[in-house]
Amino acid sequence: MNESTFPGTEHEMGHLPGQYPAPDPVQPISTPPSHEPTPPRPAPVPPRSLPDNYAEMPKPTAKLTAEDLAPVNDPNGPRQKIGPTGRPLPDLPEPLPPTKTGPAQVIAMCNQKGGVGKTTTTINLGAAIAETGRKVLLIDFDPQGSASIGLGVQPHDLELSVYNLLMQRDITADEVIRATNVPNLDLLPANIDLSAAEVQLVQEVAREYTLQRVLDPIIPLYDVILIDCAPSLGLLTVNALTASNGIVVPLECEFFALRGLAMLTDTIAKVQDRLNPKLEIVGILGTMFDGRTTHAREVLDRVVQAFDERVFHTVIRRTVKFPETTVVGEPITTYAPSSQAATQYRDLAKEVLARCPAG
């Protein structure tokens, strides 16, 4: 008898004992077609608009062509080169050597916003003017002493500074003024002691004229005196504006610097009305300019629209050379005399001397 005939031993053919039959293949589940409409795709998020502060700012200057950037032969005359301010660049002559020394043009470098290039401009403009043979005095009127450091003088090593000249009647300018390594350029240094003068001058009679009093004896000895003001509109800055007959406003091509310009012009107007009617704005200087950015071009366009010919044609562009000059303690005109930055400050010197001749 075959074992398959015994009860309990029956099993299907092709399957060994202890194995389960293979499952049937899984059939896909079919879903009935949906008659509901497909939900619409969300609308793209619109780009974020500029803040209201930008609403009145002009559109960036149109891209200049190669024809605009260089003079061309024209039957009606040569076309003028267009500068970064969007205006034709003037043909400024080389300054003639001075025939005599003094009296000096006193120019304050002023902007209550810090970090706009006041000290850099003071040092390099002074050195560029000194290259023309004019006698230049640079006054460091900032308690931080940045202009002194930029010309190789350590403020903490000073025995006498501009503070002593202001507050001590027995100190003369000759005792404080230092010659620099740049020919024709002298320095009246400052250090942290100058911060005390802001408080002490409050009790002085005619306190706004203190700097003018100490400068009167040395004005005949120089052709140009540049005052590097502190980044504020306090009593020291008012002293500098009262002692000056011109003001240069370094302006970073950035919106916050543009906002502070209105406050500065209001202060200048008050000084003109109450203390120094001879004070005039020599020019507004665009600094740290990067023509590749729309924002920098917008700010510069806005300044030109507001102040027109008061804006210098020369614009100081960003460069890594300026921090290097601070380390070595000399101006860009001697550290990198053939650099683009040195050329820009020489062009600025031509404009300044054309607007307020000295010597």
C-alpha positions as a LaTeX table, in Angstrom:
\begin{tabular}{lrrr}
\hline
Residue & $x$ (\AA) & $y$ (\AA) & $z$ (\AA) \\
\hline
Met1 & 0.00 & 0.00 & 0.00 \\
Asn2 & 1.31 & 3.45 & $-0.87$ \\
Glu3 & 1.88 & 5.76 & 2.10 \\
Ser4 & $-0.22$ & 8.37 & 0.39 \\
Thr5 & $-3.22$ & 6.18 & 1.06 \\
Phe6 & $-2.82$ & 6.44 & 4.82 \\
Pro7 & $-5.01$ & 8.99 & 6.53 \\
Gly8 & $-3.20$ & 12.26 & 7.45 \\
Thr9 & $-0.42$ & 11.67 & 4.95 \\
Glu10 & $-2.15$ & 13.15 & 1.91 \\
His11 & $-0.44$ & 16.26 & 0.37 \\
Glu12 & $-0.48$ & 17.99 & $-2.96$ \\
Met13 & 1.90 & 16.94 & $-5.64$ \\
Gly14 & 4.96 & 19.14 & $-6.08$ \\
His15 & 5.09 & 20.32 & $-2.45$ \\
Leu16 & 7.32 & 18.76 & 0.11 \\
Pro17 & 6.09 & 18.10 & 3.66 \\
Gly18 & 6.41 & 21.26 & 5.84 \\
Gln19 & 6.22 & 23.72 & 2.89 \\
Tyr20 & 3.35 & 26.05 & 2.14 \\
Pro21 & 1.98 & 26.54 & $-1.33$ \\
Ala22 & 3.24 & 29.75 & $-3.12$ \\
Pro23 & 0.84 & 32.67 & $-2.74$ \\
Asp24 & $-1.00$ & 34.00 & $-5.70$ \\
Pro25 & 0.58 & 37.14 & $-7.28$ \\
Val26 & $-0.68$ & 40.42 & $-5.82$ \\
Gln27 & $-3.08$ & 42.19 & $-8.12$ \\
Pro28 & $-2.93$ & 46.00 & $-8.31$ \\
Ile29 & $-5.74$ & 47.81 & $-6.62$ \\
Ser30 & $-7.69$ & 49.77 & $-9.13$ \\
Thr31 & $-9.27$ & 53.02 & $-7.95$ \\
Pro32 & $-12.28$ & 54.44 & $-9.62$ \\
Pro33 & $-11.56$ & 57.64 & $-11.60$ \\
Ser34 & $-12.04$ & 60.79 & $-9.53$ \\
His35 & $-14.39$ & 63.43 & $-10.89$ \\
Glu36 & $-13.17$ & 66.15 & $-8.43$ \\
Pro37 & $-11.27$ & 69.10 & $-10.03$ \\
Thr38 & $-7.49$ & 69.31 & $-9.47$ \\
Pro39 & $-6.69$ & 72.02 & $-6.88$ \\
Pro40 & $-4.94$ & 75.06 & $-8.41$ \\
Arg41 & $-1.19$ & 75.52 & $-7.82$ \\
Pro42 & $-0.33$ & 78.23 & $-5.28$ \\
Ala43 & 0.53 & 81.59 & $-6.83$ \\
Pro44 & 4.24 & 82.52 & $-6.75$ \\
Val45 & 5.26 & 84.81 & $-3.91$ \\
Pro46 & 5.94 & 88.31 & $-5.30$ \\
Pro47 & 9.43 & 89.70 & $-4.65$ \\
Arg48 & 9.74 & 91.80 & $-1.53$ \\
Ser49 & 9.55 & 95.49 & $-2.33$ \\
Leu50 & 12.17 & 97.99 & $-1.23$ \\
Pro51 & 11.61 & 99.90 & 2.01 \\
Asp52 & 9.78 & 103.21 & 1.88 \\
Asn53 & 13.07 & 105.02 & 2.37 \\
Tyr54 & 14.10 & 103.98 & $-1.11$ \\
Ala55 & 10.88 & 105.09 & $-2.79$ \\
Glu56 & 12.16 & 108.49 & $-3.83$ \\
Met57 & 15.61 & 107.33 & $-4.86$ \\
Pro58 & 16.31 & 107.51 & $-8.60$ \\
Lys59 & 16.89 & 104.49 & $-10.76$ \\
Pro60 & 20.52 & 103.49 & $-11.21$ \\
Thr61 & 22.52 & 105.22 & $-13.85$ \\
Ala62 & 22.24 & 103.62 & $-17.25$ \\
Lys63 & 25.14 & 101.39 & $-18.19$ \\
Leu64 & 27.80 & 103.46 & $-19.90$ \\
Thr65 & 29.18 & 102.33 & $-23.22$ \\
Ala66 & 32.81 & 102.34 & $-24.26$ \\
Glu67 & 32.00 & 105.39 & $-26.37$ \\
Asp68 & 30.86 & 107.28 & $-23.28$ \\
Leu69 & 33.87 & 106.32 & $-21.22$ \\
Ala70 & 36.54 & 107.70 & $-23.55$ \\
Pro71 & 36.84 & 110.78 & $-25.77$ \\
Val72 & 36.05 & 110.13 & $-29.42$ \\
Asn73 & 36.77 & 112.01 & $-32.62$ \\
Asp74 & 33.72 & 114.09 & $-33.34$ \\
Pro75 & 33.38 & 116.68 & $-36.12$ \\
Asn76 & 31.73 & 118.98 & $-33.59$ \\
Gly77 & 34.58 & 118.61 & $-31.11$ \\
Pro78 & 35.84 & 115.90 & $-28.73$ \\
Arg79 & 33.26 & 114.33 & $-26.51$ \\
Gln80 & 34.00 & 114.70 & $-22.80$ \\
Lys81 & 34.64 & 111.67 & $-20.67$ \\
Ile82 & 31.75 & 110.76 & $-18.37$ \\
Gly83 & 32.72 & 110.33 & $-14.74$ \\
Pro84 & 31.20 & 108.07 & $-12.07$ \\
Thr85 & 28.85 & 110.87 & $-11.01$ \\
Gly86 & 27.23 & 110.76 & $-14.46$ \\
Arg87 & 28.59 & 114.18 & $-15.41$ \\
Pro88 & 31.33 & 115.08 & $-17.90$ \\
Leu89 & 34.70 & 115.21 & $-16.20$ \\
Pro90 & 36.29 & 118.69 & $-16.19$ \\
Asp91 & 39.72 & 119.19 & $-17.71$ \\
Leu92 & 41.56 & 120.39 & $-14.61$ \\
Pro93 & 45.04 & 121.80 & $-15.17$ \\
Glu94 & 48.03 & 120.78 & $-13.11$ \\
Pro95 & 48.37 & 123.17 & $-10.13$ \\
Leu96 & 51.15 & 125.69 & $-10.64$ \\
Pro97 & 53.88 & 125.90 & $-7.99$ \\
Pro98 & 53.02 & 128.49 & $-5.32$ \\
Thr99 & 54.62 & 131.91 & $-5.57$ \\
Lys100 & 54.39 & 132.55 & $-1.84$ \\
Thr101 & 53.32 & 130.89 & 1.39 \\
Gly102 & 50.06 & 131.72 & 3.14 \\
Pro103 & 47.64 & 132.79 & 4.26 \\
Ala104 & 46.22 & 129.30 & 4.59 \\
Gln105 & 42.89 & 128.03 & 3.43 \\
Val106 & 41.43 & 126.23 & 6.47 \\
Ile107 & 39.29 & 123.26 & 5.44 \\
Ala108 & 37.40 & 121.01 & 7.86 \\
Met109 & 36.79 & 117.35 & 6.96 \\
Cys110 & 33.45 & 116.78 & 8.61 \\
Asn111 & 30.73 & 114.16 & 8.80 \\
Gln112 & 29.05 & 113.12 & 12.04 \\
Lys113 & 28.79 & 109.52 & 10.82 \\
Gly114 & 31.86 & 107.45 & 11.52 \\
Gly115 & 33.60 & 105.18 & 9.07 \\
Val116 & 32.98 & 107.29 & 5.96 \\
Gly117 & 36.63 & 107.98 & 5.13 \\
Lys118 & 37.28 & 111.32 & 6.86 \\
Thr119 & 40.71 & 110.42 & 8.21 \\
Thr120 & 41.79 & 108.59 & 5.06 \\
Thr121 & 40.75 & 111.58 & 2.97 \\
Thr122 & 42.45 & 114.07 & 5.28 \\
Ile123 & 45.78 & 112.24 & 5.15 \\
Asn124 & 45.83 & 111.49 & 1.44 \\
Leu125 & 44.40 & 114.80 & 0.29 \\
Gly126 & 46.96 & 116.61 & 2.44 \\
Ala127 & 49.79 & 114.53 & 0.95 \\
Ala128 & 48.51 & 115.11 & $-2.59$ \\
Ile129 & 48.36 & 118.88 & $-2.06$ \\
Ala130 & 51.83 & 118.81 & $-0.50$ \\
Glu131 & 53.12 & 117.19 & $-3.70$ \\
Thr132 & 52.27 & 120.42 & $-5.54$ \\
Gly133 & 54.80 & 122.30 & $-3.40$ \\
Arg134 & 52.28 & 123.85 & $-1.02$ \\
Lys135 & 52.87 & 123.90 & 2.71 \\
Val136 & 50.17 & 121.80 & 4.42 \\
Leu137 & 49.25 & 121.36 & 8.09 \\
Leu138 & 47.08 & 118.45 & 9.10 \\
Ile139 & 45.24 & 118.89 & 12.43 \\
Asp140 & 44.09 & 115.70 & 14.15 \\
Phe141 & 40.96 & 116.90 & 15.97 \\
Asp142 & 39.63 & 113.47 & 16.90 \\
Pro143 & 40.36 & 112.02 & 20.38 \\
Gln144 & 40.91 & 108.62 & 18.75 \\
Gly145 & 44.09 & 109.99 & 17.14 \\
Ser146 & 43.52 & 108.11 & 13.89 \\
Ala147 & 45.15 & 110.74 & 11.67 \\
Ser148 & 48.22 & 110.70 & 13.92 \\
Ile149 & 48.47 & 106.92 & 13.66 \\
Gly150 & 48.01 & 107.11 & 9.90 \\
Leu151 & 51.12 & 109.28 & 9.68 \\
Gly152 & 53.25 & 107.09 & 11.92 \\
Val153 & 52.76 & 108.89 & 15.27 \\
Gln154 & 51.71 & 106.86 & 18.32 \\
Pro155 & 49.17 & 108.94 & 20.31 \\
His156 & 50.04 & 107.35 & 23.67 \\
Asp157 & 53.67 & 108.46 & 23.28 \\
Leu158 & 52.81 & 112.14 & 22.91 \\
Glu159 & 53.94 & 114.55 & 25.60 \\
Leu160 & 52.09 & 117.46 & 24.01 \\
Ser161 & 49.06 & 117.36 & 21.73 \\
Val162 & 46.40 & 119.64 & 20.34 \\
Tyr163 & 44.67 & 119.36 & 23.73 \\
Asn164 & 47.55 & 121.20 & 25.42 \\
Leu165 & 47.48 & 123.86 & 22.71 \\
Leu166 & 43.77 & 124.44 & 23.30 \\
Met167 & 43.72 & 124.44 & 27.08 \\
Gln168 & 47.11 & 125.86 & 28.13 \\
Arg169 & 47.88 & 129.46 & 27.23 \\
Asp170 & 51.62 & 129.00 & 27.74 \\
Ile171 & 51.90 & 126.32 & 25.02 \\
Thr172 & 52.65 & 127.52 & 21.48 \\
Ala173 & 51.95 & 125.74 & 18.21 \\
Asp174 & 55.65 & 125.33 & 17.47 \\
Glu175 & 55.97 & 123.08 & 20.52 \\
Val176 & 53.22 & 120.72 & 19.34 \\
Ile177 & 53.50 & 120.63 & 15.53 \\
Arg178 & 55.53 & 117.74 & 14.13 \\
Ala179 & 57.11 & 117.30 & 10.72 \\
Thr180 & 56.13 & 114.10 & 8.89 \\
Asn181 & 58.02 & 111.91 & 6.44 \\
Val182 & 56.09 & 113.58 & 3.61 \\
Pro183 & 57.77 & 116.76 & 2.35 \\
Asn184 & 55.74 & 119.95 & 3.00 \\
Leu185 & 53.30 & 118.10 & 5.29 \\
Asp186 & 53.19 & 118.83 & 9.06 \\
Leu187 & 50.98 & 117.30 & 11.74 \\
Leu188 & 49.29 & 118.70 & 14.84 \\
Pro189 & 48.66 & 115.38 & 16.66 \\
Ala190 & 45.94 & 114.34 & 19.11 \\
Asn191 & 45.27 & 111.62 & 21.64 \\
Ile192 & 42.57 & 110.63 & 24.10 \\
Asp193 & 43.25 & 113.76 & 26.21 \\
Leu194 & 41.29 & 115.73 & 23.63 \\
Ser195 & 38.07 & 114.12 & 24.84 \\
Ala196 & 38.41 & 116.10 & 28.07 \\
Ala197 & 38.44 & 119.36 & 26.13 \\
Glu198 & 34.82 & 118.82 & 25.10 \\
Val199 & 33.80 & 119.07 & 28.76 \\
Gln200 & 36.25 & 121.74 & 29.85 \\
Leu201 & 35.41 & 124.10 & 26.99 \\
Val202 & 31.78 & 124.33 & 28.09 \\
Gln203 & 32.74 & 126.76 & 30.86 \\
Glu204 & 35.01 & 128.88 & 28.66 \\
Val205 & 34.04 & 132.31 & 27.36 \\
Ala206 & 33.64 & 132.27 & 23.55 \\
Arg207 & 34.24 & 128.53 & 23.66 \\
Glu208 & 33.40 & 128.09 & 19.96 \\
Tyr209 & 36.38 & 130.26 & 18.96 \\
Thr210 & 39.07 & 128.43 & 20.94 \\
Leu211 & 40.58 & 126.61 & 17.95 \\
Gln212 & 40.46 & 129.75 & 15.83 \\
Arg213 & 42.41 & 131.62 & 18.51 \\
Val214 & 45.28 & 129.10 & 18.48 \\
Leu215 & 45.35 & 128.89 & 14.66 \\
Asp216 & 45.53 & 132.63 & 13.99 \\
Pro217 & 49.33 & 132.86 & 14.56 \\
Ile218 & 50.14 & 129.96 & 12.19 \\
Ile219 & 47.75 & 130.67 & 9.31 \\
Pro220 & 50.40 & 132.84 & 7.54 \\
Leu221 & 52.88 & 129.93 & 7.71 \\
Tyr222 & 50.85 & 127.45 & 5.62 \\
Asp223 & 48.98 & 127.32 & 2.33 \\
Val224 & 46.38 & 124.73 & 3.38 \\
Ile225 & 45.25 & 123.57 & 6.85 \\
Leu226 & 43.12 & 120.42 & 6.96 \\
Ile227 & 41.18 & 119.56 & 10.14 \\
Asp228 & 40.19 & 115.93 & 10.68 \\
Cys229 & 37.01 & 116.26 & 12.76 \\
Ala230 & 35.59 & 113.73 & 15.19 \\
Pro231 & 32.52 & 111.72 & 14.09 \\
Ser232 & 30.07 & 113.89 & 16.02 \\
Leu233 & 28.43 & 117.29 & 15.98 \\
Gly234 & 29.69 & 118.30 & 19.41 \\
Leu235 & 31.66 & 121.30 & 20.60 \\
Leu236 & 34.93 & 120.15 & 19.05 \\
Thr237 & 33.33 & 119.93 & 15.61 \\
Val238 & 31.69 & 123.34 & 16.07 \\
Asn239 & 35.14 & 124.74 & 16.92 \\
Ala240 & 36.54 & 123.27 & 13.71 \\
Leu241 & 33.73 & 124.73 & 11.61 \\
Thr242 & 34.10 & 128.12 & 13.25 \\
Ala243 & 37.83 & 128.18 & 12.51 \\
Ser244 & 37.42 & 127.09 & 8.87 \\
Asn245 & 36.50 & 128.90 & 5.69 \\
Gly246 & 35.65 & 125.69 & 3.84 \\
Ile247 & 34.29 & 122.23 & 4.53 \\
Val248 & 34.70 & 118.96 & 2.66 \\
Val249 & 32.12 & 116.28 & 3.42 \\
Pro250 & 33.35 & 112.71 & 2.82 \\
Leu251 & 30.24 & 110.63 & 2.18 \\
Glu252 & 30.21 & 106.87 & 2.01 \\
Cys253 & 28.04 & 105.73 & $-0.90$ \\
Glu254 & 25.61 & 104.01 & 1.45 \\
Phe255 & 22.07 & 104.92 & 2.51 \\
Phe256 & 22.69 & 105.53 & 6.23 \\
Ala257 & 25.42 & 108.04 & 5.37 \\
Leu258 & 23.01 & 109.77 & 3.01 \\
Arg259 & 20.44 & 110.16 & 5.79 \\
Gly260 & 22.97 & 111.87 & 8.06 \\
Leu261 & 23.86 & 114.43 & 5.41 \\
Ala262 & 20.68 & 116.43 & 6.06 \\
Met263 & 21.55 & 116.76 & 9.75 \\
Leu264 & 25.07 & 117.91 & 8.89 \\
Thr265 & 23.90 & 120.57 & 6.43 \\
Asp266 & 21.54 & 121.90 & 9.10 \\
Thr267 & 24.46 & 122.25 & 11.54 \\
Ile268 & 26.55 & 123.99 & 8.88 \\
Ala269 & 23.73 & 126.46 & 8.25 \\
Lys270 & 23.53 & 127.29 & 11.97 \\
Val271 & 27.30 & 127.85 & 12.17 \\
Gln272 & 27.14 & 130.10 & 9.10 \\
Asp273 & 24.29 & 132.11 & 10.60 \\
Arg274 & 25.58 & 132.48 & 14.17 \\
Leu275 & 29.36 & 131.96 & 14.24 \\
Asn276 & 31.13 & 131.94 & 10.88 \\
Pro277 & 29.47 & 133.57 & 7.86 \\
Lys278 & 32.57 & 132.82 & 5.73 \\
Leu279 & 32.08 & 129.06 & 5.98 \\
Glu280 & 31.26 & 127.43 & 2.64 \\
Ile281 & 30.89 & 123.84 & 1.50 \\
Val282 & 33.86 & 123.21 & $-0.79$ \\
Gly283 & 32.42 & 119.90 & $-1.93$ \\
Ile284 & 30.87 & 116.54 & $-1.10$ \\
Leu285 & 33.14 & 113.60 & $-1.79$ \\
Gly286 & 31.81 & 110.14 & $-2.59$ \\
Thr287 & 33.96 & 107.52 & $-0.84$ \\
Met288 & 34.07 & 103.71 & $-0.69$ \\
Phe289 & 32.32 & 103.66 & $-4.06$ \\
Asp290 & 31.69 & 100.32 & $-5.78$ \\
Gly291 & 30.18 & 100.93 & $-9.19$ \\
Arg292 & 29.23 & 97.26 & $-9.52$ \\
Thr293 & 26.43 & 97.65 & $-6.96$ \\
Thr294 & 23.10 & 99.24 & $-7.75$ \\
His295 & 22.84 & 100.71 & $-4.27$ \\
Ala296 & 26.11 & 102.67 & $-4.51$ \\
Arg297 & 25.07 & 104.14 & $-7.87$ \\
Glu298 & 21.64 & 105.06 & $-6.52$ \\
Val299 & 23.09 & 106.88 & $-3.51$ \\
Leu300 & 25.60 & 108.79 & $-5.65$ \\
Asp301 & 22.85 & 109.76 & $-8.12$ \\
Arg302 & 20.69 & 111.02 & $-5.26$ \\
Val303 & 23.52 & 113.17 & $-3.87$ \\
Val304 & 24.23 & 114.66 & $-7.30$ \\
Gln305 & 20.54 & 115.46 & $-7.79$ \\
Ala306 & 20.38 & 117.20 & $-4.42$ \\
Phe307 & 23.70 & 119.09 & $-4.43$ \\
Asp308 & 24.64 & 119.23 & $-8.13$ \\
Glu309 & 27.98 & 121.01 & $-8.63$ \\
Arg310 & 28.84 & 120.86 & $-4.93$ \\
Val311 & 29.59 & 117.15 & $-5.46$ \\
Phe312 & 33.19 & 116.53 & $-6.51$ \\
His313 & 33.68 & 114.85 & $-9.87$ \\
Thr314 & 36.35 & 112.70 & $-8.25$ \\
Val315 & 35.03 & 109.60 & $-6.48$ \\
Ile316 & 37.18 & 107.47 & $-4.17$ \\
Arg317 & 36.67 & 103.78 & $-4.90$ \\
Arg318 & 37.08 & 100.87 & $-2.51$ \\
Thr319 & 40.53 & 99.32 & $-2.39$ \\
Val320 & 42.54 & 97.11 & $-0.05$ \\
Lys321 & 45.43 & 99.57 & $-0.23$ \\
Phe322 & 44.00 & 101.97 & 2.38 \\
Pro323 & 44.17 & 99.55 & 5.36 \\
Glu324 & 47.72 & 98.73 & 4.35 \\
Thr325 & 48.75 & 102.39 & 4.45 \\
Thr326 & 47.47 & 102.67 & 8.03 \\
Val327 & 49.74 & 99.81 & 9.10 \\
Val328 & 52.86 & 101.37 & 7.57 \\
Gly329 & 51.91 & 104.89 & 8.70 \\
Glu330 & 52.12 & 106.78 & 5.42 \\
Pro331 & 49.72 & 108.12 & 2.77 \\
Ile332 & 48.75 & 106.23 & $-0.37$ \\
Thr333 & 50.66 & 108.75 & $-2.51$ \\
Thr334 & 53.97 & 107.46 & $-1.11$ \\
Tyr335 & 53.01 & 103.86 & $-0.28$ \\
Ala336 & 51.56 & 103.08 & $-3.74$ \\
Pro337 & 52.21 & 106.21 & $-5.82$ \\
Ser338 & 51.16 & 104.67 & $-9.13$ \\
Ser339 & 47.94 & 103.07 & $-7.82$ \\
Gln340 & 44.48 & 104.08 & $-8.91$ \\
Ala341 & 43.71 & 105.30 & $-5.37$ \\
Ala342 & 46.72 & 107.67 & $-5.41$ \\
Thr343 & 45.59 & 109.04 & $-8.78$ \\
Gln344 & 42.09 & 109.66 & $-7.40$ \\
Tyr345 & 43.42 & 111.71 & $-4.49$ \\
Arg346 & 45.68 & 113.71 & $-6.81$ \\
Asp347 & 42.60 & 114.47 & $-8.94$ \\
Leu348 & 40.75 & 115.48 & $-5.78$ \\
Ala349 & 43.62 & 117.82 & $-4.86$ \\
Lys350 & 43.25 & 119.50 & $-8.26$ \\
Glu351 & 39.53 & 120.02 & $-7.67$ \\
Val352 & 40.01 & 121.37 & $-4.15$ \\
Leu353 & 42.70 & 123.81 & $-5.28$ \\
Ala354 & 40.54 & 124.91 & $-8.21$ \\
Arg355 & 37.62 & 125.63 & $-5.88$ \\
Cys356 & 39.64 & 127.35 & $-3.14$ \\
Pro357 & 43.04 & 128.39 & $-4.55$ \\
Ala358 & 45.91 & 128.27 & $-2.09$ \\
Gly359 & 49.34 & 129.74 & $-2.75$ \\
\hline
\end{tabular}
